[in-house]
CSV table of C-alpha atoms and ligand atoms in Angstrom, one decimal:
chain,number,residue,atom,x,y,z
P,1,UNK,CA,124.4,-101.9,-157.3
P,2,UNK,CA,128.0,-101.5,-157.5
P,3,UNK,CA,129.0,-99.1,-160.0
P,4,UNK,CA,131.5,-101.6,-161.9
P,5,UNK,CA,128.8,-103.8,-162.1
P,6,UNK,CA,126.5,-101.4,-163.6
P,7,UNK,CA,128.8,-100.2,-166.1
P,8,UNK,CA,129.4,-104.2,-167.0
P,9,UNK,CA,125.5,-104.6,-167.3
P,10,UNK,CA,125.2,-101.3,-169.6
P,11,UNK,CA,128.1,-101.8,-171.8
P,12,UNK,CA,125.9,-105.1,-172.6
P,13,UNK,CA,122.6,-103.5,-172.6
P,14,UNK,CA,123.6,-101.7,-175.7
P,15,UNK,CA,122.6,-104.8,-178.3
P,16,UNK,CA,119.6,-106.5,-179.3
P,17,UNK,CA,121.3,-109.6,-178.2
P,18,UNK,CA,120.3,-109.8,-174.5
P,19,UNK,CA,118.5,-113.1,-173.4
P,20,UNK,CA,116.0,-110.8,-171.5
P,21,UNK,CA,112.4,-112.7,-171.2
P,22,UNK,CA,110.1,-109.7,-169.7
P,23,UNK,CA,106.6,-111.0,-170.0
P,24,UNK,CA,105.4,-114.2,-167.2
P,25,UNK,CA,103.0,-115.5,-165.1
P,26,UNK,CA,103.1,-117.4,-161.4
P,27,UNK,CA,100.4,-118.4,-159.2
P,28,UNK,CA,99.7,-114.3,-158.5
P,29,UNK,CA,98.1,-114.7,-161.6
P,30,UNK,CA,97.8,-117.9,-163.3
P,31,UNK,CA,101.1,-119.7,-164.1
P,32,UNK,CA,101.0,-123.0,-161.9
P,33,UNK,CA,104.5,-121.9,-160.2
P,34,UNK,CA,105.8,-119.6,-157.8
P,35,UNK,CA,108.4,-116.7,-158.5
P,36,UNK,CA,111.0,-118.7,-157.4
P,37,UNK,CA,110.1,-121.4,-159.7
P,38,UNK,CA,110.4,-119.2,-162.4
P,39,UNK,CA,113.6,-117.5,-161.8
P,40,UNK,CA,115.3,-120.4,-161.1
P,41,UNK,CA,114.0,-121.9,-164.4
P,42,UNK,CA,114.9,-118.6,-165.8
P,43,UNK,CA,117.9,-118.1,-164.7
P,44,UNK,CA,118.2,-121.9,-165.9
P,45,UNK,CA,118.0,-121.4,-169.6
P,46,UNK,CA,120.5,-118.7,-169.6
P,47,UNK,CA,117.6,-115.5,-169.2
P,48,UNK,CA,120.0,-112.6,-168.2
P,49,UNK,CA,116.8,-109.5,-167.6
P,50,UNK,CA,114.0,-110.6,-166.0
P,51,UNK,CA,110.3,-109.8,-165.4
P,52,UNK,CA,106.9,-111.4,-163.2
P,53,UNK,CA,104.1,-109.7,-165.4
P,54,UNK,CA,101.8,-111.0,-164.2
P,55,UNK,CA,97.7,-110.1,-165.0
P,56,UNK,CA,95.9,-107.2,-163.2
P,57,UNK,CA,98.7,-107.6,-159.6
P,58,UNK,CA,102.2,-106.8,-158.3
P,59,UNK,CA,101.8,-109.2,-155.3
P,60,UNK,CA,104.4,-110.8,-156.3
P,61,UNK,CA,107.6,-107.9,-157.5
P,62,UNK,CA,109.2,-107.9,-154.6
P,63,UNK,CA,109.8,-111.8,-154.4
P,64,UNK,CA,110.4,-111.7,-157.6
P,65,UNK,CA,112.9,-109.2,-157.2
P,66,UNK,CA,114.7,-111.4,-154.7
P,67,UNK,CA,114.4,-114.6,-156.3
P,68,UNK,CA,116.2,-112.8,-159.7
P,69,UNK,CA,119.3,-111.3,-158.0
P,70,UNK,CA,119.5,-114.8,-155.7
P,71,UNK,CA,120.2,-116.1,-159.1
P,72,UNK,CA,121.8,-113.1,-160.7
P,73,UNK,CA,119.6,-112.1,-162.9
P,74,UNK,CA,118.8,-108.4,-163.6
P,75,UNK,CA,115.0,-107.4,-163.0
P,76,UNK,CA,112.9,-105.8,-164.1
P,77,UNK,CA,108.9,-104.3,-162.1
P,78,UNK,CA,106.2,-106.0,-164.7
P,79,UNK,CA,102.6,-106.4,-164.5
P,80,UNK,CA,99.8,-107.4,-167.3
P,81,UNK,CA,97.0,-105.3,-167.5
P,82,UNK,CA,93.7,-106.6,-169.3
P,83,UNK,CA,92.1,-104.3,-170.8
P,84,UNK,CA,88.6,-103.1,-173.2
P,85,UNK,CA,90.0,-101.6,-176.9
P,86,UNK,CA,87.7,-101.9,-179.4
P,87,UNK,CA,85.2,-104.3,-177.0
P,88,UNK,CA,88.2,-106.9,-177.7
P,89,UNK,CA,89.7,-107.3,-174.9
P,90,UNK,CA,93.3,-106.5,-175.0
P,91,UNK,CA,96.4,-106.6,-172.8
P,92,UNK,CA,99.2,-103.6,-172.0
P,93,UNK,CA,101.9,-104.6,-170.2
P,94,UNK,CA,103.9,-102.2,-168.2
P,95,UNK,CA,107.4,-102.6,-166.8
P,96,UNK,CA,109.9,-100.8,-165.0
P,97,UNK,CA,107.3,-98.8,-162.6
P,98,UNK,CA,107.0,-97.8,-159.2
P,99,UNK,CA,105.8,-100.9,-157.2
P,100,UNK,CA,104.6,-98.7,-154.5
P,101,UNK,CA,102.6,-96.0,-156.5
P,102,UNK,CA,99.5,-95.8,-154.9
P,103,UNK,CA,97.7,-94.6,-158.1
P,104,UNK,CA,99.1,-98.2,-160.7
P,105,UNK,CA,98.3,-100.3,-156.9
P,106,UNK,CA,94.8,-98.8,-156.5
P,107,UNK,CA,94.2,-98.2,-160.6
P,108,UNK,CA,95.1,-102.9,-160.5
P,109,UNK,CA,92.9,-103.6,-157.6
P,110,UNK,CA,90.4,-101.5,-159.8
P,111,UNK,CA,90.4,-104.1,-162.9
P,112,UNK,CA,91.1,-107.1,-160.3
P,113,UNK,CA,87.4,-106.3,-159.1
P,114,UNK,CA,84.5,-108.2,-160.5
P,115,UNK,CA,86.6,-111.0,-161.9
P,116,UNK,CA,84.7,-113.4,-158.4
P,117,UNK,CA,81.0,-112.4,-160.0
P,118,UNK,CA,82.1,-113.1,-163.6
P,119,UNK,CA,83.7,-116.0,-162.5
P,120,UNK,CA,80.6,-117.4,-160.7
P,121,UNK,CA,78.6,-116.3,-163.9
P,122,UNK,CA,80.5,-118.2,-166.4
P,123,UNK,CA,80.2,-121.3,-163.9
P,124,UNK,CA,76.3,-120.5,-164.4
P,125,UNK,CA,76.8,-120.6,-168.1
P,126,UNK,CA,78.5,-123.9,-168.0
P,127,UNK,CA,76.2,-125.4,-165.8
P,128,UNK,CA,73.4,-125.0,-168.4
P,129,UNK,CA,75.6,-127.3,-170.7
P,130,UNK,CA,76.0,-129.9,-168.2
P,131,UNK,CA,78.6,-129.0,-166.4
P,132,UNK,CA,78.9,-128.6,-162.5
P,133,UNK,CA,80.6,-126.9,-159.9
P,134,UNK,CA,82.7,-125.3,-162.4
P,135,UNK,CA,83.6,-122.6,-159.8
P,136,UNK,CA,83.8,-124.7,-156.7
P,137,UNK,CA,86.3,-126.9,-159.1
P,138,UNK,CA,88.7,-124.2,-160.7
P,139,UNK,CA,89.0,-122.4,-157.1
P,140,UNK,CA,91.0,-125.8,-156.9
P,141,UNK,CA,94.0,-124.1,-159.1
P,142,UNK,CA,93.7,-120.7,-158.1
P,143,UNK,CA,96.5,-119.6,-155.8
P,144,UNK,CA,95.0,-115.9,-155.5
P,145,UNK,CA,91.5,-114.7,-154.2
P,146,UNK,CA,91.2,-111.9,-156.1
P,147,UNK,CA,92.5,-113.5,-159.2
P,148,UNK,CA,90.1,-116.1,-160.5
P,149,UNK,CA,90.6,-116.1,-164.3
P,150,UNK,CA,89.6,-118.1,-167.8
P,151,UNK,CA,92.9,-120.4,-167.5
P,152,UNK,CA,91.6,-121.6,-164.1
P,153,UNK,CA,88.6,-123.0,-165.1
P,154,UNK,CA,90.1,-124.4,-168.4
P,155,UNK,CA,92.9,-126.7,-166.1
P,156,UNK,CA,89.8,-127.8,-164.5
P,157,UNK,CA,87.6,-129.0,-167.6
P,158,UNK,CA,90.9,-131.2,-168.1
P,159,UNK,CA,91.4,-132.7,-164.9
P,160,UNK,CA,87.3,-133.4,-164.9
P,161,UNK,CA,88.1,-134.6,-168.7
P,162,UNK,CA,85.7,-132.6,-170.5
P,163,UNK,CA,88.4,-132.0,-172.8
P,164,UNK,CA,92.2,-133.0,-173.8
P,165,UNK,CA,94.1,-129.6,-172.9
P,166,UNK,CA,93.7,-126.2,-172.5
P,167,UNK,CA,93.7,-124.9,-176.2
P,168,UNK,CA,90.4,-127.6,-176.2
P,169,UNK,CA,88.7,-125.6,-173.5
P,170,UNK,CA,89.0,-121.8,-174.7
P,171,UNK,CA,87.6,-123.2,-178.2
P,172,UNK,CA,85.2,-124.9,-177.1
P,173,UNK,CA,83.8,-123.0,-173.7
P,174,UNK,CA,85.7,-119.9,-172.8
P,175,UNK,CA,85.9,-117.6,-176.0
P,176,UNK,CA,82.8,-115.5,-177.4
P,177,UNK,CA,80.0,-117.4,-178.4
P,178,UNK,CA,80.6,-120.5,-176.0
P,179,UNK,CA,78.6,-121.4,-172.9
P,180,UNK,CA,81.6,-120.6,-170.5
P,181,UNK,CA,82.1,-116.6,-171.5
P,182,UNK,CA,81.1,-113.8,-170.3
P,183,UNK,CA,81.7,-110.2,-171.4
P,184,UNK,CA,83.4,-108.3,-169.5
P,185,UNK,CA,84.5,-104.7,-168.7
P,186,UNK,CA,88.3,-104.0,-168.2
P,187,UNK,CA,90.1,-101.2,-167.4
P,188,UNK,CA,90.5,-98.0,-170.6
P,189,UNK,CA,93.3,-97.8,-172.9
P,190,UNK,CA,94.1,-94.3,-171.4
P,191,UNK,CA,94.0,-95.6,-167.7
P,192,UNK,CA,96.0,-98.4,-168.0
P,193,UNK,CA,98.4,-96.8,-170.1
P,194,UNK,CA,98.6,-93.5,-168.0
P,195,UNK,CA,98.7,-95.8,-164.2
P,196,UNK,CA,102.0,-96.9,-165.6
P,197,UNK,CA,103.1,-93.9,-167.5
P,198,UNK,CA,103.0,-91.6,-164.4
P,199,UNK,CA,104.1,-95.0,-161.9
P,200,UNK,CA,107.7,-94.4,-164.3
P,201,UNK,CA,107.6,-96.8,-165.8
P,202,UNK,CA,107.1,-98.1,-169.6
P,203,UNK,CA,103.5,-99.2,-171.5
P,204,UNK,CA,104.0,-101.4,-173.5
P,205,UNK,CA,101.2,-103.4,-176.3
P,206,UNK,CA,101.2,-107.2,-175.4
P,207,UNK,CA,101.0,-109.6,-178.1
P,208,UNK,CA,99.8,-107.4,-181.0
P,209,UNK,CA,98.9,-110.5,-183.3
P,210,UNK,CA,96.5,-112.5,-180.4
P,211,UNK,CA,93.7,-110.1,-181.2
P,212,UNK,CA,92.2,-110.8,-184.6
P,213,UNK,CA,91.6,-106.9,-185.3
P,214,UNK,CA,91.2,-105.6,-188.9
P,215,UNK,CA,93.7,-103.4,-190.2
P,216,UNK,CA,91.9,-100.4,-189.1
P,217,UNK,CA,91.6,-102.0,-185.5
P,218,UNK,CA,94.7,-102.1,-185.0
P,219,UNK,CA,95.8,-98.8,-186.8
P,220,UNK,CA,93.6,-97.2,-184.1
P,221,UNK,CA,95.2,-99.0,-181.0
P,222,UNK,CA,98.4,-98.0,-181.9
P,223,UNK,CA,97.6,-94.8,-182.3
P,224,UNK,CA,95.4,-94.3,-179.3
P,225,UNK,CA,98.0,-96.3,-177.1
P,226,UNK,CA,100.5,-93.5,-178.3
P,227,UNK,CA,98.5,-90.4,-178.0
P,228,UNK,CA,97.9,-92.0,-174.6
P,229,UNK,CA,102.1,-92.0,-173.3
P,230,UNK,CA,102.7,-96.0,-174.4
P,231,UNK,CA,106.2,-96.2,-175.6
P,232,UNK,CA,106.6,-100.4,-176.3
P,233,UNK,CA,105.2,-102.9,-178.6
P,234,UNK,CA,106.3,-106.3,-177.8
P,235,UNK,CA,107.2,-108.5,-181.2
P,236,UNK,CA,109.0,-111.5,-180.2
P,237,UNK,CA,106.5,-113.4,-178.0
P,238,UNK,CA,105.9,-116.3,-177.4
P,239,UNK,CA,102.1,-115.5,-178.8
P,240,UNK,CA,103.1,-114.9,-182.2
P,241,UNK,CA,104.3,-117.2,-185.3
P,242,UNK,CA,107.7,-116.3,-187.0
P,243,UNK,CA,105.9,-114.5,-189.2
P,244,UNK,CA,104.3,-112.4,-187.4
P,245,UNK,CA,108.1,-111.1,-185.4
P,246,UNK,CA,108.2,-109.5,-188.6
P,247,UNK,CA,105.0,-108.1,-189.3
P,248,UNK,CA,105.7,-106.5,-185.9
P,249,UNK,CA,108.7,-105.7,-186.3
P,250,UNK,CA,107.9,-103.6,-188.8
P,251,UNK,CA,104.5,-102.0,-187.3
P,252,UNK,CA,107.6,-100.8,-184.2
P,253,UNK,CA,109.4,-98.9,-187.0
P,254,UNK,CA,106.3,-97.8,-188.6
P,255,UNK,CA,105.0,-96.2,-185.0
P,256,UNK,CA,107.9,-95.7,-183.5
P,257,UNK,CA,107.6,-98.0,-180.7
P,258,UNK,CA,110.8,-99.9,-178.4
P,259,UNK,CA,110.3,-103.8,-178.9
P,260,UNK,CA,110.1,-106.0,-176.5
P,261,UNK,CA,111.0,-109.8,-175.9
P,262,UNK,CA,108.4,-111.9,-173.5
P,263,UNK,CA,107.8,-116.2,-173.7
P,264,UNK,CA,104.4,-115.5,-172.3
P,265,UNK,CA,105.0,-118.5,-170.0
P,266,UNK,CA,102.6,-119.5,-167.7
P,267,UNK,CA,103.3,-123.4,-166.7
P,268,UNK,CA,105.3,-126.1,-167.8
P,269,UNK,CA,102.8,-128.4,-169.3
P,270,UNK,CA,100.8,-125.7,-170.5
P,271,UNK,CA,103.2,-122.8,-172.6
P,272,UNK,CA,104.8,-124.1,-175.9
P,273,UNK,CA,107.6,-121.3,-175.3
P,274,UNK,CA,110.1,-121.4,-172.6
P,275,UNK,CA,111.7,-119.0,-170.4
P,276,UNK,CA,114.4,-117.7,-172.1
P,277,UNK,CA,114.1,-119.6,-175.4
P,278,UNK,CA,112.9,-117.3,-178.0
P,279,UNK,CA,115.1,-116.2,-180.9
P,280,UNK,CA,116.4,-112.4,-180.3
P,281,UNK,CA,115.1,-109.3,-181.2
P,282,UNK,CA,115.7,-107.9,-184.9
P,283,UNK,CA,118.2,-106.0,-185.1
P,284,UNK,CA,117.2,-102.7,-186.2
P,285,UNK,CA,114.8,-102.0,-183.4
P,286,UNK,CA,115.7,-100.8,-180.1
P,287,UNK,CA,114.7,-103.0,-177.1
P,288,UNK,CA,113.0,-102.2,-174.3
P,289,UNK,CA,115.4,-102.7,-172.1
P,290,UNK,CA,117.5,-99.7,-173.7
P,291,UNK,CA,115.5,-97.1,-172.8
P,292,UNK,CA,114.8,-98.9,-169.3
P,293,UNK,CA,118.4,-99.5,-168.7
P,294,UNK,CA,117.5,-96.7,-165.1
P,295,UNK,CA,114.8,-98.6,-164.2
P,296,UNK,CA,117.2,-102.1,-164.3
P,297,UNK,CA,117.4,-103.8,-160.9
T,301,AMP,P1,91.5,-114.0,-168.4
T,301,AMP,O1,92.2,-112.3,-167.9
T,301,AMP,O2,90.1,-114.5,-167.4
T,301,AMP,O3,90.5,-113.3,-169.6
T,301,AMP,O4,92.0,-114.5,-169.2
T,301,AMP,C1,92.6,-114.7,-170.0
T,301,AMP,C2,94.1,-115.9,-169.8
T,301,AMP,O5,93.6,-117.1,-170.0
T,301,AMP,C3,95.1,-115.5,-170.8
T,301,AMP,O6,95.9,-114.8,-170.0
T,301,AMP,C4,96.2,-116.8,-170.9
T,301,AMP,O7,96.3,-117.2,-170.1
T,301,AMP,C5,94.9,-117.8,-171.2
T,301,AMP,N1,94.3,-118.3,-172.3
T,301,AMP,C6,92.9,-116.9,-173.0
T,301,AMP,N2,93.2,-117.9,-174.6
T,301,AMP,C7,93.7,-119.0,-174.9
T,301,AMP,C8,93.8,-120.1,-175.3
T,301,AMP,N3,93.1,-119.8,-176.2
T,301,AMP,N4,94.6,-121.1,-175.5
T,301,AMP,C9,95.2,-121.2,-173.9
T,301,AMP,N5,94.9,-120.0,-173.0
T,301,AMP,C10,94.6,-119.3,-173.2
T,302,MN,MN1,97.5,-115.7,-168.6
T,303,MN,MN1,98.3,-111.6,-172.8
T,304,MN,MN1,100.1,-112.7,-170.4
């Protein structure tokens, strides 16, 4: 990076007023846009610092970095790791890691393993309630054969007219207690955090408002996460209500965590919040991009 450019940039990041979008998905996981199309859309919406965070996968990172630079944006490497904690699925975002790190790559590959078998079982469950061919139907939407997800099933069930939109599919078929739901054991919290941290990245609790934890479970999550070396929490995300921005801004301060901002954008037709259009981070918080300034590319 040009030294003068670097200096000017670092002046900008000392503020929480930066259009950073550090959470979104491409066709490499369950998004519908390519890394290049996401970069162009982020740029058009005024994003200055971007990260692509595909589920359990970093296969899109090289393309995303090139596309970010082609659009004049700064970039942080990213991923979103699926974790099982207290019998629920929790997501841990990793930012600013070395994408060539072997332990991280192996860990992600292990986490992806088992998705195909799970998808077959989901399809069997759906067949029992009269929805046939869901596995093959979902596969039509899959961009990465190692990453078939519930989202791809949701798109197929909308296409085949079973439901009006993907949210209805999740509510009726793909969540606990419903016919297409298959319990799955993902990575442990400890492993996910350590894979990221030993690769020089920062581990961040994704959208904590989404898990439906009791206060005790949430306290345990934050405490254990910190114990394993986690340092950040998403405060302003497309998955939080404005009231949750306040709740988790308080949690960030209580647990002394850096704060992150990301849309969790998946698709122009399915996502509530577009890339780069979230409110600013509350000013009293320290943004993750300050702590990760040395990892920005
Ligand atoms: P999986 O990793 O296969 O369990 O799929 C999880 C993905 O499903 C999440 O990353 C979201 O993209 C999507 N998802 C989960 N819950 C919902 C919901 N209620 N409505 C729409 N999409 C959802
Ligand atoms: Mn997703
Ligand atoms: Mn998530
Ligand atoms: Mn996500």
